[in-house]
Short mmCIF file of C-alpha atoms in Angstrom, two decimals:
data_model
loop_
_atom_site.label_atom_id
_atom_site.label_comp_id
_atom_site.label_asym_id
_atom_site.label_seq_id
_atom_site.Cartn_x
_atom_site.Cartn_y
_atom_site.Cartn_z
CA MET A 226 -3.86 0.96 1.09
CA ASN A 227 -5.82 -2.53 -1.87
CA ASN A 228 -3.88 -0.95 0.30
CA TYR A 229 -4.62 1.39 -0.29
CA THR A 230 -5.67 3.40 -1.88
CA SER A 231 -8.40 4.95 -1.41
CA ASP A 232 -9.78 2.18 0.15
CA ARG A 233 -6.98 -0.24 0.65
CA PRO A 234 -2.47 -0.15 0.82
CA GLY A 235 -4.74 -3.28 -3.05
CA LEU A 236 -7.90 -0.62 -2.46
CA GLY A 237 -10.74 -2.18 -0.81
CA ARG A 238 -9.21 -1.89 2.59
CA ARG A 239 -5.96 -1.67 0.63
CA LYS A 240 -3.30 0.46 1.19
CA PHE A 241 -3.89 1.91 -2.08
CA LEU A 242 -3.82 0.14 -2.67
CA LEU A 243 -3.40 0.82 -6.37
CA GLY A 244 -2.75 1.10 -4.02
CA SER A 245 0.46 -1.00 -4.09
CA ALA A 246 3.44 -2.24 -5.81
CA GLY A 247 6.31 -4.13 -4.75
CA ALA A 248 9.61 -2.24 -3.57
CA PHE A 249 13.25 -2.47 -3.71
CA GLY A 250 16.18 -4.14 -1.71
CA ALA A 251 18.65 -7.10 -1.87
CA VAL A 252 17.85 -10.55 -1.56
CA VAL A 253 19.04 -11.48 2.18
CA LEU A 254 18.03 -13.59 4.77
CA GLY A 255 15.09 -11.60 6.30
CA ALA A 256 15.24 -7.90 5.42
CA THR A 257 18.34 -5.49 5.60
CA MET A 258 17.61 -3.32 8.78
CA THR A 259 18.70 0.37 8.82
CA GLY A 260 18.76 2.71 11.58
CA CYS A 261 15.89 4.84 13.04
CA GLY A 262 15.40 8.33 12.50
CA SER A 263 14.28 10.50 9.44
CA GLU A 264 17.34 9.79 7.18
CA ALA A 265 15.40 9.31 4.07
CA GLY A 266 15.66 11.29 0.97
CA GLN A 267 13.57 14.36 1.03
CA ALA A 268 12.76 17.02 -2.08
CA GLY A 269 11.67 20.43 -2.44
CA SER A 270 13.01 24.12 -2.80
CA PRO A 271 11.39 25.98 -0.20
CA LEU A 272 11.72 29.85 -0.72
CA GLY A 273 12.93 31.90 2.74
CA PRO A 274 14.22 30.28 5.79
CA SER A 275 12.12 27.84 8.19
CA ARG A 276 9.73 29.66 10.49
CA PRO A 277 9.09 27.67 13.99
CA GLY A 278 5.65 25.99 14.16
CA GLY A 279 2.53 26.57 11.60
CA ARG A 280 -0.08 24.58 10.20
CA LEU A 281 0.55 22.42 7.18
CA ARG A 282 -2.61 21.68 5.19
CA SER A 283 -2.70 18.58 3.02
CA VAL A 284 -5.08 17.10 0.55
CA ILE A 285 -5.23 13.52 0.07
CA ALA A 286 -7.43 10.57 -1.38
CA GLY A 287 -10.10 9.39 1.19
CA ARG A 288 -13.73 7.78 1.80
CA SER A 289 -17.09 8.81 2.18
CA ALA A 290 -18.01 9.94 5.92
CA SER A 291 -20.06 6.56 6.12
CA ALA A 292 -17.31 4.51 5.01
CA ASP A 293 -14.24 6.43 6.61
CA VAL A 294 -12.39 4.88 9.51
CA LEU A 295 -9.84 6.49 11.98
CA ASP A 296 -8.76 2.88 13.61
CA PRO A 297 -5.20 2.30 12.77
CA HIS A 298 -5.93 -1.29 12.51
CA GLU A 299 -8.85 -0.95 10.12
CA ALA A 300 -8.22 2.34 8.01
CA GLY A 301 -7.86 1.61 4.65
CA SER A 302 -7.76 4.91 2.55
CA SER A 303 -4.96 7.02 1.86
CA ALA A 304 -6.01 9.60 4.17
CA GLY A 305 -6.48 7.04 6.86
CA GLY A 306 -3.12 5.70 6.39
CA ALA A 307 -1.65 9.44 6.55
CA VAL A 308 -3.42 9.92 9.78
CA SER A 309 -2.17 6.46 11.14
CA LYS A 310 1.27 6.88 10.41
CA ASN A 311 1.53 10.65 11.96
CA VAL A 312 -0.32 9.31 15.22
CA TRP A 313 0.97 5.71 15.73
CA ASP A 314 4.28 4.13 14.96
CA LYS A 315 5.03 0.66 14.02
CA LEU A 316 7.64 -1.74 15.29
CA VAL A 317 9.78 -1.58 12.04
CA ALA A 318 8.82 0.29 8.75
CA TYR A 319 9.77 -0.07 4.84
CA ASN A 320 12.37 2.23 3.52
CA ASN A 321 11.92 3.29 0.11
CA ASP A 322 13.83 0.20 -1.25
CA LEU A 323 11.45 -2.20 0.90
CA THR A 324 14.39 -2.77 3.14
CA LEU A 325 13.48 -2.25 6.86
CA ARG A 326 13.95 0.50 9.39
CA TYR A 327 13.67 -0.17 13.01
CA ARG A 328 11.18 2.18 14.68
CA LEU A 329 9.63 1.30 17.93
CA ALA A 330 11.58 -2.21 17.94
CA ARG A 331 15.53 -1.95 18.53
CA SER A 332 15.92 -5.45 17.03
CA LEU A 333 14.26 -8.44 16.09
CA GLU A 334 15.66 -12.26 16.80
CA PRO A 335 14.66 -15.20 15.22
CA ASN A 336 15.58 -18.61 16.41
CA ALA A 337 17.27 -21.15 14.06
CA ASP A 338 14.11 -22.17 12.04
CA GLY A 339 11.77 -18.96 12.32
CA SER A 340 9.33 -20.58 14.92
CA GLN A 341 9.92 -18.21 17.41
CA TRP A 342 10.97 -14.34 17.26
CA ARG A 343 12.04 -12.31 20.01
CA ILE A 344 11.09 -8.19 19.56
CA ASN A 345 13.35 -5.93 21.55
CA LEU A 346 11.59 -2.48 22.20
CA ARG A 347 13.44 0.75 22.20
CA PRO A 348 13.85 2.23 25.81
CA GLY A 349 12.53 5.76 26.65
CA VAL A 350 9.35 5.78 24.20
CA VAL A 351 6.18 7.42 25.72
CA PHE A 352 2.90 8.12 24.40
CA SER A 353 1.57 11.25 23.79
CA ASP A 354 -0.25 11.23 27.40
CA GLY A 355 3.51 10.11 28.64
CA THR A 356 2.75 6.81 29.24
CA PRO A 357 5.88 4.47 28.59
CA LEU A 358 5.63 2.02 25.94
CA THR A 359 6.11 -1.42 26.82
CA ALA A 360 5.64 -5.12 25.67
CA ARG A 361 2.30 -4.96 27.25
CA ASP A 362 1.24 -2.63 24.65
CA VAL A 363 2.73 -4.85 21.69
CA LEU A 364 0.52 -7.91 23.01
CA TRP A 365 -2.44 -5.67 23.18
CA SER A 366 -1.96 -4.53 19.63
CA PHE A 367 -1.24 -8.19 18.59
CA GLU A 368 -4.55 -9.30 20.30
CA ARG A 369 -6.57 -6.52 18.80
CA MET A 370 -5.34 -7.11 15.24
CA LEU A 371 -6.05 -10.86 15.56
CA ASP A 372 -9.80 -10.10 17.06
CA PRO A 373 -12.07 -12.06 14.44
CA THR A 374 -14.84 -9.39 15.52
CA ARG A 375 -13.13 -6.49 14.19
CA ASN A 376 -12.35 -5.63 10.61
CA SER A 377 -8.62 -5.61 10.57
CA SER A 378 -5.62 -7.00 9.21
CA GLY A 379 -1.89 -7.27 9.99
CA ASP A 380 -1.35 -10.63 8.05
CA LEU A 381 -0.29 -11.85 11.80
CA SER A 382 -2.38 -15.01 11.56
CA MET A 383 0.72 -16.98 11.88
CA VAL A 384 1.19 -15.57 15.24
CA ASP A 385 0.31 -18.19 17.99
CA MET A 386 -0.61 -15.98 21.01
CA SER A 387 -1.51 -18.49 23.31
CA ARG A 388 2.41 -19.02 23.24
CA THR A 389 3.56 -15.59 23.01
CA ARG A 390 4.37 -13.62 25.90
CA ALA A 391 6.30 -10.58 27.58
CA ASP A 392 9.92 -11.11 28.68
CA GLY A 393 10.41 -8.03 30.70
CA ASP A 394 9.08 -4.62 30.07
CA LEU A 395 10.85 -4.27 26.67
CA GLY A 396 10.95 -7.67 25.48
CA VAL A 397 8.27 -9.90 23.67
CA VAL A 398 8.73 -13.37 22.47
CA VAL A 399 6.33 -14.33 19.47
CA ALA A 400 5.55 -17.85 18.89
CA MET A 401 4.59 -18.74 15.47
CA LYS A 402 1.92 -21.48 14.25
CA SER A 403 4.47 -21.96 11.29
CA PRO A 404 8.06 -20.87 10.79
CA LEU A 405 8.54 -17.34 9.33
CA ALA A 406 11.83 -16.35 7.84
CA ASP A 407 11.15 -12.62 7.82
CA PHE A 408 8.75 -11.21 10.53
CA GLY A 409 9.79 -7.89 10.03
CA SER A 410 8.57 -7.53 6.40
CA VAL A 411 4.96 -8.58 7.96
CA LEU A 412 5.25 -6.10 10.94
CA ALA A 413 6.18 -3.22 8.42
CA GLY A 414 2.64 -4.07 6.88
CA TRP A 415 -0.09 -1.72 6.33
CA TYR A 416 -2.00 -2.17 9.71
CA CYS A 417 0.75 -3.15 12.07
CA TYR A 418 0.76 -0.33 14.34
CA ILE A 419 1.17 -0.27 17.93
CA VAL A 420 -1.64 1.32 20.24
CA LYS A 421 -1.53 1.51 23.83
CA ALA A 422 -2.84 -1.10 26.01
CA GLY A 423 -6.48 -1.14 27.04
CA THR A 424 -7.42 0.86 23.74
CA GLY A 425 -10.68 -0.18 22.67
CA VAL A 426 -13.17 1.56 20.09
CA ILE A 427 -11.24 4.06 18.01
CA ASP A 428 -14.09 5.88 16.44
CA GLY A 429 -13.13 9.81 17.44
CA SER A 430 -15.56 10.11 20.29
CA ALA A 431 -12.48 10.13 22.55
CA LEU A 432 -8.90 11.07 21.54
CA PRO A 433 -6.71 8.17 21.27
CA VAL A 434 -2.95 8.29 22.23
CA GLY A 435 0.22 7.20 20.03
CA THR A 436 3.84 7.24 19.80
CA GLY A 437 3.89 9.22 16.34
CA PRO A 438 5.02 12.71 15.75
CA PHE A 439 1.55 14.03 16.16
CA ALA A 440 -1.60 13.55 18.39
CA LEU A 441 -5.18 13.71 17.05
CA ALA A 442 -6.94 16.99 17.80
CA ARG A 443 -9.89 16.57 16.00
CA TRP A 444 -11.32 14.14 13.31
CA SER A 445 -14.43 14.72 10.96
CA PRO A 446 -15.34 11.56 8.84
CA GLY A 447 -14.88 11.65 5.13
CA ASP A 448 -13.83 15.36 5.54
CA ARG A 449 -10.76 16.29 7.62
CA THR A 450 -8.56 15.70 10.58
CA LEU A 451 -6.35 17.95 12.69
CA LEU A 452 -3.30 16.68 14.31
CA ARG A 453 -1.00 18.73 16.85
CA ARG A 454 2.52 18.09 17.36
CA ASN A 455 3.41 15.29 20.02
CA GLU A 456 5.81 17.15 22.31
CA ARG A 457 6.86 13.70 23.67
CA TYR A 458 7.93 12.23 20.20
CA TRP A 459 10.89 9.86 20.67
CA ASP A 460 12.21 10.51 17.14
CA GLY A 461 11.79 14.51 17.37
CA PRO A 462 11.77 17.46 17.27
CA VAL A 463 8.77 18.03 14.95
CA PRO A 464 8.85 21.34 13.47
CA LEU A 465 5.13 22.11 12.83
CA ASP A 466 2.58 22.82 15.12
CA GLU A 467 -0.41 21.29 13.24
CA VAL A 468 -1.04 19.13 10.12
CA GLU A 469 -4.56 19.33 8.76
CA ILE A 470 -5.24 16.32 6.54
CA ILE A 471 -8.13 17.14 3.95
CA GLN A 472 -9.88 14.30 2.25
CA ILE A 473 -10.74 14.50 -1.47
CA ALA A 474 -11.66 11.31 -3.29
CA GLU A 475 -11.47 12.74 -6.67
CA THR A 476 -8.12 13.47 -8.45
CA GLU A 477 -8.98 16.46 -10.17
CA ALA A 478 -10.85 18.18 -7.34
CA ARG A 479 -7.60 17.42 -5.10
CA ILE A 480 -5.39 19.49 -7.41
CA ASN A 481 -8.17 22.25 -7.50
CA ALA A 482 -7.65 22.47 -3.93
CA PHE A 483 -4.21 22.75 -3.99
CA LEU A 484 -4.06 25.22 -7.06
CA SER A 485 -6.76 27.35 -5.26
CA GLY A 486 -4.75 27.87 -2.15
CA GLU A 487 -6.60 25.52 0.10
CA ALA A 488 -3.92 22.97 0.41
CA ASP A 489 -0.21 23.35 0.65
CA VAL A 490 0.71 19.84 -0.26
CA ALA A 491 -1.34 17.58 -2.75
CA HIS A 492 -0.98 14.01 -2.86
CA GLU A 493 -1.54 11.31 -5.62
CA ILE A 494 -1.96 13.95 -7.96
CA SER A 495 -2.46 13.00 -12.05
CA TYR A 496 0.67 12.53 -14.26
CA LEU A 497 -0.63 15.26 -16.59
CA GLN A 498 -0.69 17.53 -13.49
CA ALA A 499 2.78 16.43 -12.48
CA ARG A 500 4.17 17.18 -16.00
CA THR A 501 2.47 20.84 -16.20
CA LEU A 502 3.42 21.71 -12.40
CA SER A 503 6.96 20.74 -12.99
CA SER A 504 7.48 23.78 -14.67
CA ASP A 505 5.66 26.02 -12.31
CA PRO A 506 8.07 28.00 -10.20
CA ASN A 507 5.94 28.08 -6.97
CA THR A 508 5.60 24.38 -6.96
CA THR A 509 7.87 21.49 -6.42
CA VAL A 510 6.79 18.14 -7.79
CA VAL A 511 7.84 15.32 -5.56
CA VAL A 512 8.62 11.97 -7.66
CA PRO A 513 8.87 9.03 -5.69
CA PRO A 514 12.16 6.11 -6.79
CA ALA A 515 10.11 3.51 -7.31
CA GLY A 516 6.27 2.77 -8.82
CA LEU A 517 3.35 1.26 -7.71
CA MET A 518 1.33 -1.36 -9.27
CA GLY A 519 -1.27 -0.39 -11.71
CA ALA A 520 -3.86 -3.29 -12.58
CA PHE A 521 -7.03 -4.61 -13.70
CA GLN A 522 -8.30 -7.81 -11.51
CA MET A 523 -10.38 -10.80 -12.81
CA ARG A 524 -12.10 -12.78 -10.39
CA VAL A 525 -10.76 -16.48 -11.38
CA ASP A 526 -13.86 -18.03 -9.98
CA THR A 527 -16.30 -16.05 -11.83
CA ALA A 528 -17.71 -16.21 -15.60
CA PRO A 529 -16.20 -15.49 -18.27
CA PHE A 530 -12.83 -15.24 -16.00
CA ASP A 531 -13.06 -18.74 -14.72
CA ASP A 532 -11.69 -19.96 -18.13
CA PRO A 533 -7.75 -19.55 -18.18
CA ARG A 534 -7.86 -19.24 -21.90
CA VAL A 535 -9.88 -16.01 -21.42
CA ARG A 536 -7.80 -14.76 -18.62
CA GLN A 537 -4.51 -15.15 -21.04
CA ALA A 538 -6.49 -13.42 -24.05
CA MET A 539 -7.43 -10.41 -21.44
CA ARG A 540 -3.65 -9.75 -20.69
CA LEU A 541 -2.91 -9.89 -24.35
CA ALA A 542 -5.36 -7.50 -25.13
CA VAL A 543 -3.37 -4.51 -23.43
CA ASP A 544 -0.61 -2.26 -24.84
CA ARG A 545 1.53 -2.03 -21.84
CA ARG A 546 3.78 0.61 -23.63
CA ALA A 547 1.14 2.82 -24.76
CA MET A 548 -0.05 2.79 -21.00
CA VAL A 549 3.31 3.95 -19.64
CA ASP A 550 3.51 6.57 -22.60
CA SER A 551 -0.07 7.81 -22.81
CA VAL A 552 -1.72 7.43 -19.28
CA TYR A 553 1.49 8.15 -17.29
CA TYR A 554 3.33 10.64 -19.29
CA GLY A 555 6.68 8.38 -18.74
CA TYR A 556 6.45 8.53 -14.83
CA ALA A 557 6.12 4.61 -15.07
CA GLU A 558 7.64 0.88 -16.25
CA VAL A 559 5.94 -1.51 -17.95
CA GLY A 560 4.11 -4.54 -15.90
CA ASN A 561 4.32 -8.20 -16.57
CA ASP A 562 1.44 -9.19 -14.74
CA ILE A 563 3.25 -10.19 -11.27
CA TYR A 564 3.18 -7.56 -8.13
CA GLY A 565 6.59 -6.17 -6.73
CA LYS A 566 9.18 -5.23 -9.52
CA GLY A 567 12.45 -4.39 -7.71
CA ALA A 568 11.45 -6.17 -4.57
CA PRO A 569 13.41 -8.92 -2.94
CA PHE A 570 12.46 -12.46 -4.83
CA TYR A 571 10.73 -10.34 -7.56
CA HIS A 572 11.22 -12.72 -10.64
CA GLY A 573 12.46 -10.35 -13.23
CA ASP A 574 13.24 -13.13 -15.91
CA LEU A 575 9.59 -13.79 -17.14
CA PRO A 576 9.26 -13.43 -20.56
CA GLN A 577 7.84 -10.00 -20.90
CA ARG A 578 4.20 -10.17 -22.13
CA SER A 579 3.52 -7.94 -24.84
CA TYR A 580 0.36 -6.80 -26.94
CA ASP A 581 -1.08 -9.42 -29.21
CA PRO A 582 -4.56 -9.09 -30.12
CA GLN A 583 -4.42 -11.52 -32.70
CA ARG A 584 -3.04 -14.34 -30.47
CA ALA A 585 -6.08 -13.32 -28.11
CA ARG A 586 -8.72 -13.64 -30.75
CA GLU A 587 -7.51 -17.19 -30.97
CA LEU A 588 -7.49 -17.97 -27.39
CA LEU A 589 -11.27 -16.84 -26.90
CA ARG A 590 -12.43 -18.77 -30.07
CA GLU A 591 -10.93 -22.08 -28.56
CA ALA A 592 -12.78 -20.87 -25.38
CA GLY A 593 -15.98 -20.30 -27.22
CA LYS A 594 -16.04 -16.77 -26.08
CA GLU A 595 -15.51 -14.95 -29.70
CA ASN A 596 -16.60 -11.46 -29.69
CA LEU A 597 -16.61 -10.95 -25.80
CA THR A 598 -18.36 -8.40 -24.00
CA VAL A 599 -17.42 -7.50 -20.70
CA THR A 600 -18.20 -4.64 -18.14
CA LEU A 601 -15.27 -2.34 -16.20
CA PRO A 602 -16.69 -0.45 -13.76
CA THR A 603 -14.32 2.47 -13.12
CA ALA A 604 -14.03 6.09 -11.39
CA ASP A 605 -11.42 8.90 -10.57
CA GLY A 606 -10.70 7.22 -7.58
CA MET A 607 -6.73 7.22 -8.35
CA PRO A 608 -4.34 9.09 -10.70
CA GLY A 609 -4.37 7.62 -14.21
CA MET A 610 -7.51 5.22 -13.46
CA LEU A 611 -10.00 6.66 -16.05
CA GLU A 612 -7.43 6.84 -18.55
CA ALA A 613 -6.00 3.49 -18.18
CA ALA A 614 -9.84 1.94 -18.44
CA THR A 615 -10.41 4.02 -21.43
CA LEU A 616 -7.42 3.14 -23.25
CA PHE A 617 -7.81 -0.67 -22.22
CA ALA A 618 -11.00 -0.50 -24.08
CA GLU A 619 -9.35 0.73 -27.02
CA HIS A 620 -6.80 -1.33 -27.11
CA ALA A 621 -9.39 -4.56 -26.42
CA ARG A 622 -11.27 -3.68 -29.57
CA ALA A 623 -8.50 -5.09 -31.55
CA ALA A 624 -8.98 -8.60 -30.09
CA GLY A 625 -12.47 -8.77 -30.62
CA ILE A 626 -13.38 -7.61 -27.03
CA THR A 627 -15.61 -5.06 -26.20
CA ILE A 628 -15.16 -3.39 -22.68
CA LYS A 629 -17.95 -1.43 -21.35
CA LEU A 630 -17.11 1.49 -18.88
CA GLU A 631 -19.47 1.96 -16.04
CA SER A 632 -18.99 5.09 -14.01
CA VAL A 633 -19.20 4.61 -10.33
CA PRO A 634 -18.35 6.83 -7.06
CA ALA A 635 -14.75 7.10 -6.31
CA ASP A 636 -15.05 7.61 -2.55
CA THR A 637 -16.65 3.76 -2.42
CA TYR A 638 -14.99 2.17 -5.38
CA PHE A 639 -12.34 0.48 -3.34
CA SER A 640 -14.64 -0.77 -0.51
CA GLN A 641 -17.56 -1.60 -2.78
CA VAL A 642 -16.72 -2.57 -6.27
CA SER A 643 -12.77 -3.54 -6.60
CA GLY A 644 -12.51 -7.30 -6.04
CA LYS A 645 -16.28 -7.58 -5.79
CA ALA A 646 -17.00 -7.22 -9.72
CA PRO A 647 -15.82 -9.78 -12.33
CA LEU A 648 -13.46 -7.34 -13.76
CA SER A 649 -12.39 -4.25 -11.91
CA HIS A 650 -9.47 -1.93 -11.02
CA VAL A 651 -6.76 -2.78 -8.43
CA GLY A 652 -3.59 -1.22 -7.08
CA TRP A 653 -1.18 -1.93 -4.29
CA TRP A 654 1.62 0.23 -2.51
CA ASN A 655 4.97 -1.09 -2.10
CA TYR A 656 5.48 -4.05 0.25
CA SER A 657 7.40 -7.36 0.52
CA LEU A 658 6.25 -10.53 -1.64
CA ASP A 659 5.52 -12.04 1.93
CA TYR A 660 3.04 -9.37 3.34
CA PHE A 661 1.33 -8.70 -0.16
CA TYR A 662 0.77 -12.63 -0.77
CA GLY A 663 -0.47 -12.88 2.89
CA GLN A 664 -3.03 -10.06 2.18
CA THR A 665 -4.10 -11.01 -1.45
CA MET A 666 -3.22 -14.51 -2.70
CA THR A 667 -3.91 -17.32 -0.32
CA SER A 668 -7.41 -19.00 0.08
CA SER A 669 -7.97 -17.26 3.39
CA SER A 670 -6.58 -13.61 2.54
CA PRO A 671 -8.51 -10.82 3.45
CA SER A 672 -8.27 -8.98 0.11
CA ASN A 673 -8.35 -11.93 -2.30
CA GLY A 674 -9.82 -9.89 -5.05
CA THR A 675 -9.08 -12.30 -7.85
CA GLY A 676 -10.84 -14.92 -5.95
CA TRP A 677 -7.48 -17.06 -6.36
CA ARG A 678 -8.05 -20.22 -4.04
CA ARG A 679 -5.23 -22.89 -4.62
CA PRO A 680 -4.38 -25.31 -1.71
CA GLY A 681 -1.10 -26.34 -3.86
CA TRP A 682 -0.31 -22.66 -3.81
CA ASP A 683 -1.01 -22.21 -0.38
CA ALA A 684 1.29 -24.86 0.71
CA ALA A 685 3.87 -23.66 -1.44
CA PHE A 686 3.67 -20.19 0.02
CA ALA A 687 3.96 -21.58 3.36
CA GLN A 688 7.45 -23.42 2.39
CA ALA A 689 8.56 -19.97 0.86
CA ARG A 690 8.02 -17.71 3.71
CA ALA A 691 9.19 -20.37 6.20
CA ALA A 692 12.49 -20.77 4.08
CA MET A 693 15.48 -19.25 6.12
CA ASP A 694 17.82 -20.08 3.49
CA PRO A 695 17.59 -17.11 0.88
CA GLN A 696 18.41 -19.26 -2.31
CA ARG A 697 15.73 -21.72 -1.58
CA ARG A 698 13.36 -18.80 -0.82
CA SER A 699 14.13 -17.25 -3.76
CA GLU A 700 13.47 -20.80 -5.89
CA LEU A 701 10.16 -20.90 -4.28
CA TYR A 702 8.86 -17.49 -4.91
CA ARG A 703 10.01 -17.94 -8.67
CA GLN A 704 7.59 -21.17 -8.65
CA LEU A 705 4.81 -19.20 -7.01
CA GLN A 706 5.05 -16.33 -9.43
CA GLU A 707 5.38 -18.35 -12.42
CA GLU A 708 1.89 -19.76 -11.66
CA LEU A 709 0.48 -16.54 -11.21
CA TRP A 710 1.71 -15.35 -14.31
CA ASN A 711 0.59 -18.13 -16.46
CA ASP A 712 -2.70 -18.72 -14.49
CA GLY A 713 -3.77 -15.86 -12.07
CA GLY A 714 -6.12 -12.94 -12.47
CA TYR A 715 -4.04 -9.75 -12.28
CA ILE A 716 -3.41 -7.79 -15.47
CA LEU A 717 -0.70 -5.84 -14.08
CA HIS A 718 0.31 -3.21 -16.91
CA SER A 719 2.33 -1.14 -15.33
CA PHE A 720 4.34 0.20 -12.27
CA ALA A 721 3.70 4.04 -12.30
CA LYS A 722 5.48 6.44 -9.72
CA ARG A 723 2.86 8.73 -7.75
CA PRO A 724 3.98 12.31 -7.85
CA ASP A 725 2.94 14.51 -4.92
CA ALA A 726 3.11 18.50 -5.23
CA ALA A 727 4.06 20.88 -2.68
CA LYS A 728 4.02 24.74 -2.64
CA ASN A 729 7.65 26.17 -2.44
CA TYR A 730 7.36 27.69 0.76
CA VAL A 731 7.20 23.96 2.27
CA GLY A 732 10.30 22.13 3.08
CA GLY A 733 11.35 18.83 4.36
CA VAL A 734 8.87 17.01 2.48
CA ARG A 735 10.07 13.49 2.20
CA ASN A 736 10.30 11.80 -1.21
CA GLY A 737 8.43 8.52 -0.12
CA VAL A 738 7.03 5.65 -2.05
CA PRO A 739 3.58 5.12 -0.95
CA GLY A 740 3.37 2.10 1.31
CA THR A 741 6.80 3.05 2.90
CA ASP A 742 7.57 5.22 6.07
CA ASP A 743 8.18 8.20 4.41
CA TRP A 744 5.22 8.77 2.46
CA ALA A 745 2.68 11.40 3.66
CA ASN A 746 4.65 11.23 6.95
CA TYR A 747 5.12 15.16 8.28
CA ALA A 748 7.54 14.50 11.02
CA THR A 749 10.17 16.53 9.10
CA THR A 750 8.09 18.88 7.41
CA TRP A 751 8.08 22.48 7.80
CA LEU A 752 7.01 26.15 6.45
CA ALA A 753 9.25 28.87 5.31
CA GLU A 754 9.06 32.51 6.28
CA GLN A 755 6.82 34.26 3.50
#
């Protein structure tokens, strides 16, 4: 996803990552857990009764053939994420409000200080080849995600595998290197899928098995993936026979495929497209209940953004309300430079940063950077991306800042540009602060696209995620966010809802927020008789 993304829930290996904003839920000890199953809200007004079986064609943002990855512990594009969640499953997953639902786990039980957790697996789950799910599969998956030779990340660095063990066939006792108050919110993150013990390289040369609603039938890197119904799915039955996931990196090209009849569902459409299609009687526009982080990121370790006055000036040089109104056509809320609006422990009491080009000019003058010129690489990699870049350049001129837009390929933007250039786009899907900060803001984070490395901040984050008392945890997270608001590298201008589109003969489309269990999950989708 970056998250992703197109390259990853941030982007890069992000869950889109633009992909990626916060989520929603009450402030509690750990996360509130709900039951399993497909109880999530759904959208759509299909024409005619459902018919058994059929093939759904879904078009979604992906990567080039050379960069595409099938492995669920490494896949970073939106398409890779969709394949992963339909073939494999997690121990727990996010609801739209970032509370957690149990999946392969029946329960998670911490000891008194969060230094040890017990995972109790759901009985009766089997892989698509009929092999029962056991503790051994969980241990293998953890080891695999922690393997330093793999390009993967489940943010399991706090797990001490030397002291983690199986306790019977359906129990796993997980030892922590340092206490963790909410293990579930980490397990629900982007890469934390459970694969079958013994699974080695997952590259399409052999068809892997999973416990998800579909089984992999064919994979063509950078092009399309064919899935077939898993008849052994523990949370079934699954209505569709097959799902074809078609990868198209560019936003406009995706909607063209949908409009021409090449696809039945289109994910990550533009906001103008969503507004236009909302009046089309043959289409249902599915709008999730929460918005995703839309931002630019400045590398705080690279000139000119290594000067905090320049970073502050850049944040004051964007008109957030104009972004919401002009780029997202109202499908968004104004951002305030910190991640996770609506998520547990989000600091909603910070002063709203506003457009102030005059103050931006003053800060640049103080820094000796008056009439600053910077380059912003951009691409049509996600909805609103090009439009946001263009509008930012217009806003910044009033502050004496020249932003040169550099067009680069969409299918490699988040893997090769985002977080590497001094100034770039970033976006993350919705995750807990625990997961997001572990992925992006610590000195050793795998997706630290702002170059934020502060030992003191790292130590405070470790304290926050270990605090079993919710009030203490909230206080620590507020302090962390205040430091990022004042000194961090994000220009987080909006939280934009990401509309999808479905033909009216498609039913059971889940109204999921990207990053959660319901987005691009086809377990309940069906086709109507035509």
